[in-house]
Amino acid sequence: VQLQASGGGLVQAGGSLRLSCAASARTFSNYAIGWFRQAPGKGREFVARITWRGGITYYADSVEGRFTISRDNSKNTVYLQMNSLKPEDTAVYYCAAKISANYDYWGQGTQVTVSS
């Protein structure tokens, strides 16, 4: 499984960005996709997750109500819509896939920078 994250950039506080995570696997219906982020000098942090089949979503408290994770099965793509961005959202964002307990597949990161 290969994952390709894109959509990062520079935005002012209060702005929006949409990240995309495109997956290469033909049979992706058993995977859950998660978004994580890592800010400079900090550890990797869970942001959001979606199950592929049921579309059940989970969010970190820090992004609940501002970020929305969704998927397009026809395009094998998961999106992370980020609204009301804050400077503390600045990080490298990664998408990852798992079929069981652990995330086994990771994409390269995409940089999100929010200026104050």
Coordinates of N, CA and C in Angstrom, one line a residue:
V1 N 0.8 -1.2 0.0 CA 0.0 0.0 0.0 C 0.9 1.2 0.0
Q2 N 0.6 2.1 -0.9 CA 1.4 3.4 -1.0 C 0.4 4.5 -0.8
L3 N 0.8 5.5 0.0 CA 0.0 6.6 0.3 C 0.7 7.9 -0.1
Q4 N 0.0 8.8 -0.7 CA 0.5 10.1 -1.2 C -0.3 11.2 -0.6
A5 N 0.3 12.0 0.3 CA -0.3 13.1 1.0 C 0.0 14.4 0.2
S6 N -0.9 15.3 0.1 CA -0.7 16.5 -0.6 C -1.7 17.6 0.0
G7 N -1.5 18.8 -0.4 CA -2.4 19.9 -0.1 C -1.9 20.9 1.0
G8 N -0.8 20.6 1.5 CA -0.3 21.5 2.5 C 0.1 22.9 1.9
G9 N 0.4 23.8 2.8 CA 0.8 25.1 2.4 C 0.9 26.1 3.5
L10 N 1.0 27.4 3.1 CA 1.0 28.5 4.1 C -0.3 29.2 4.1
V11 N -0.9 29.4 5.3 CA -2.2 30.1 5.4 C -2.2 30.9 6.6
Q12 N -3.0 32.0 6.6 CA -3.1 32.8 7.8 C -4.1 32.2 8.8
A13 N -3.9 32.6 10.0 CA -4.8 32.1 11.1 C -6.2 32.4 10.7
G14 N -7.1 31.4 11.0 CA -8.5 31.6 10.6 C -8.8 31.0 9.2
G15 N -7.8 30.7 8.4 CA -8.0 30.2 7.1 C -8.3 28.7 7.1
S16 N -8.3 28.2 5.8 CA -8.6 26.8 5.6 C -7.7 26.2 4.6
L17 N -7.5 24.9 4.8 CA -6.8 24.1 3.8 C -7.4 22.7 3.7
R18 N -7.3 22.0 2.6 CA -7.8 20.7 2.5 C -6.6 19.8 2.1
L19 N -6.3 18.8 2.9 CA -5.3 17.8 2.6 C -5.9 16.6 1.9
S20 N -5.1 16.0 1.1 CA -5.6 14.8 0.4 C -4.6 13.6 0.7
C21 N -5.1 12.4 0.8 CA -4.3 11.2 0.9 C -4.8 10.2 -0.1
A22 N -4.0 10.0 -1.1 CA -4.4 9.1 -2.2 C -3.7 7.7 -1.9
A23 N -4.5 6.7 -2.0 CA -3.9 5.3 -1.7 C -3.9 4.5 -3.0
S24 N -2.8 3.7 -3.1 CA -2.6 2.9 -4.3 C -3.3 1.6 -4.3
A25 N -3.6 1.1 -3.2 CA -4.2 -0.3 -3.1 C -5.5 -0.4 -3.8
R26 N -5.7 -1.5 -4.5 CA -6.9 -1.7 -5.2 C -8.0 -2.2 -4.3
T27 N -7.7 -3.0 -3.3 CA -8.7 -3.4 -2.3 C -8.4 -2.7 -1.0
F28 N -9.1 -1.6 -0.8 CA -8.8 -0.7 0.3 C -9.9 -0.7 1.4
S29 N -10.9 -1.5 1.1 CA -12.1 -1.4 1.9 C -11.9 -1.9 3.4
N30 N -10.8 -2.6 3.7 CA -10.6 -3.1 5.0 C -9.7 -2.2 5.9
Y31 N -9.3 -1.1 5.3 CA -8.3 -0.2 6.0 C -9.0 1.0 6.6
A32 N -8.5 1.3 7.7 CA -8.8 2.6 8.3 C -7.6 3.6 8.0
I33 N -8.0 4.8 7.7 CA -7.0 5.9 7.4 C -6.9 6.9 8.5
G34 N -5.7 7.2 8.9 CA -5.6 8.2 9.9 C -4.7 9.4 9.5
W35 N -4.9 10.5 10.0 CA -4.1 11.7 9.8 C -3.3 11.9 11.2
F36 N -2.1 12.2 11.1 CA -1.2 12.5 12.2 C -0.5 13.8 11.9
R37 N 0.1 14.4 12.9 CA 0.9 15.6 12.6 C 2.1 15.6 13.6
Q38 N 3.1 16.3 13.2 CA 4.3 16.4 14.0 C 4.8 17.9 13.9
A39 N 4.8 18.6 15.0 CA 5.3 19.9 15.0 C 6.8 19.9 15.4
P40 N 7.5 21.0 15.0 CA 9.0 21.0 15.4 C 9.2 20.8 16.8
G41 N 10.1 19.8 17.2 CA 10.4 19.6 18.5 C 9.4 18.8 19.3
K42 N 8.4 18.3 18.7 CA 7.3 17.6 19.4 C 7.1 16.2 18.8
G43 N 6.5 15.3 19.5 CA 6.2 14.0 19.0 C 5.0 14.0 18.0
R44 N 4.8 12.8 17.4 CA 3.8 12.7 16.4 C 2.4 12.6 17.2
E45 N 1.4 13.3 16.7 CA 0.1 13.5 17.3 C -1.0 13.0 16.4
F46 N -1.9 12.2 17.0 CA -3.1 11.8 16.2 C -4.0 13.0 16.0
V47 N -4.5 13.0 14.8 CA -5.4 14.1 14.4 C -6.8 13.6 14.2
A48 N -7.0 12.6 13.3 CA -8.3 12.2 12.9 C -8.2 10.8 12.2
R49 N -9.3 10.0 12.2 CA -9.3 8.7 11.6 C -10.6 8.5 11.0
I50 N -10.7 7.7 9.9 CA -11.9 7.3 9.3 C -11.8 5.8 8.9
T51 N -12.9 5.1 9.1 CA -12.9 3.7 8.6 C -13.4 3.8 7.2
W52 N -12.8 2.9 6.4 CA -13.1 3.0 5.0 C -14.5 2.5 4.6
R53 N -15.0 1.5 5.2 CA -16.3 0.9 4.9 C -17.4 1.8 5.5
G54 N -17.4 2.0 6.8 CA -18.5 2.6 7.4 C -18.4 4.1 7.5
G55 N -17.2 4.7 7.2 CA -17.0 6.1 7.3 C -17.1 6.6 8.7
I56 N -16.9 5.8 9.7 CA -16.9 6.2 11.1 C -15.7 7.1 11.4
T57 N -15.9 8.2 12.0 CA -14.8 9.2 12.2 C -14.5 9.4 13.7
Y58 N -13.2 9.7 13.9 CA -12.7 10.0 15.3 C -11.8 11.2 15.1
Y59 N -11.8 12.1 16.2 CA -11.0 13.3 16.1 C -10.3 13.5 17.4
A60 N -9.1 14.1 17.4 CA -8.5 14.6 18.6 C -9.3 15.8 19.1
D61 N -9.2 15.9 20.4 CA -10.0 17.0 21.0 C -9.5 18.4 20.5
S62 N -8.3 18.5 20.1 CA -7.7 19.8 19.7 C -8.2 20.2 18.3
V63 N -8.8 19.3 17.6 CA -9.3 19.7 16.2 C -10.8 19.4 16.1
E64 N -11.4 18.8 17.0 CA -12.8 18.5 17.0 C -13.6 19.8 16.7
G65 N -14.5 19.8 15.7 CA -15.3 20.9 15.3 C -14.6 21.9 14.3
R66 N -13.4 21.7 14.1 CA -12.7 22.5 13.1 C -12.2 21.7 11.9
F67 N -11.8 20.5 12.1 CA -11.4 19.6 11.0 C -12.4 18.6 10.7
T68 N -12.5 18.2 9.4 CA -13.4 17.1 9.0 C -12.7 16.1 8.1
I69 N -12.7 14.9 8.5 CA -12.1 13.8 7.7 C -13.2 13.2 6.8
S70 N -12.9 12.9 5.6 CA -13.9 12.3 4.7 C -13.2 11.4 3.7
R71 N -14.0 10.6 2.9 CA -13.3 9.7 2.0 C -14.1 9.7 0.7
D72 N -13.4 9.4 -0.4 CA -14.1 9.2 -1.7 C -13.6 7.9 -2.2
N73 N -14.5 6.9 -2.0 CA -14.1 5.5 -2.4 C -13.7 5.3 -3.8
S74 N -14.4 6.1 -4.7 CA -14.2 5.9 -6.1 C -12.8 6.4 -6.5
K75 N -12.2 7.3 -5.7 CA -10.9 7.8 -6.0 C -9.8 7.3 -5.0
N76 N -10.2 6.4 -4.1 CA -9.2 5.8 -3.1 C -8.5 7.0 -2.4
T77 N -9.3 8.0 -2.1 CA -8.7 9.2 -1.5 C -9.4 9.5 -0.2
V78 N -8.6 9.9 0.8 CA -9.2 10.5 2.0 C -8.8 11.9 2.2
Y79 N -9.7 12.8 2.6 CA -9.5 14.2 2.8 C -9.5 14.6 4.2
L80 N -8.8 15.7 4.5 CA -8.8 16.3 5.8 C -9.1 17.8 5.5
Q81 N -10.3 18.2 5.7 CA -10.7 19.6 5.6 C -10.4 20.3 6.9
M82 N -9.5 21.4 6.8 CA -9.1 22.1 8.1 C -9.6 23.5 8.0
N83 N -10.5 23.9 8.9 CA -11.0 25.2 9.0 C -10.6 25.9 10.3
S84 N -10.7 27.2 10.3 CA -10.4 28.0 11.5 C -9.0 27.6 12.0
L85 N -8.0 27.6 11.1 CA -6.7 27.1 11.5 C -6.0 28.1 12.4
K86 N -5.2 27.5 13.3 CA -4.5 28.3 14.3 C -3.0 28.1 14.2
P87 N -2.2 29.0 14.7 CA -0.8 28.8 14.5 C -0.3 27.5 15.2
E88 N -1.0 27.0 16.2 CA -0.6 25.8 16.8 C -0.9 24.5 16.0
D89 N -1.6 24.7 14.9 CA -1.8 23.6 13.9 C -0.6 23.5 13.0
T90 N 0.3 24.3 13.0 CA 1.5 24.2 12.2 C 2.3 22.9 12.5
A91 N 2.5 22.2 11.5 CA 3.1 20.8 11.6 C 3.3 20.2 10.2
V92 N 4.0 19.1 10.2 CA 4.0 18.2 9.1 C 2.9 17.2 9.3
Y93 N 2.0 17.1 8.3 CA 0.9 16.2 8.4 C 1.1 15.0 7.6
Y94 N 0.8 13.8 8.2 CA 1.0 12.5 7.6 C -0.3 11.8 7.5
C95 N -0.5 11.0 6.5 CA -1.6 10.0 6.5 C -1.0 8.6 6.6
A96 N -1.8 7.7 7.2 CA -1.4 6.4 7.5 C -2.6 5.4 7.3
A97 N -2.3 4.2 7.1 CA -3.3 3.2 6.9 C -3.1 2.0 7.8
K98 N -4.2 1.4 8.3 CA -4.0 0.2 9.1 C -5.2 -0.7 8.9
I99 N -4.9 -2.0 9.0 CA -6.0 -3.0 8.9 C -6.3 -3.6 10.2
S100 N -5.4 -3.5 11.2 CA -5.6 -4.0 12.5 C -5.3 -3.0 13.6
A101 N -4.5 -3.3 14.5 CA -4.2 -2.4 15.6 C -3.2 -1.3 15.3
N102 N -2.2 -1.6 14.5 CA -1.1 -0.6 14.2 C -1.2 0.0 12.8
Y103 N -0.7 1.2 12.7 CA -0.6 1.8 11.4 C 0.6 1.3 10.7
D104 N 0.5 0.5 9.7 CA 1.6 -0.2 9.0 C 2.1 0.6 7.8
Y105 N 1.3 1.5 7.3 CA 1.7 2.1 6.0 C 1.6 3.6 6.2
W106 N 2.6 4.3 5.8 CA 2.7 5.8 6.0 C 3.0 6.5 4.7
G107 N 2.4 7.6 4.5 CA 2.8 8.4 3.4 C 3.8 9.4 3.8
Q108 N 4.4 10.1 2.8 CA 5.3 11.2 3.1 C 4.5 12.4 3.7
G109 N 5.1 13.2 4.4 CA 4.4 14.3 5.0 C 4.2 15.5 4.1
T110 N 3.2 16.3 4.5 CA 2.9 17.6 3.8 C 2.9 18.7 4.8
Q111 N 3.6 19.7 4.6 CA 3.8 20.8 5.5 C 2.6 21.8 5.5
V112 N 2.1 22.0 6.7 CA 1.1 23.0 6.9 C 1.7 24.1 7.9
T113 N 1.7 25.3 7.4 CA 2.2 26.4 8.2 C 1.1 27.5 8.4
V114 N 0.7 27.8 9.6 CA -0.3 28.8 9.9 C 0.3 30.0 10.5
S115 N 0.2 31.1 9.8 CA 0.8 32.4 10.3 C -0.2 33.2 11.2
S116 N 0.3 33.8 12.2 CA -0.5 34.6 13.1 C -0.7 36.0 12.6

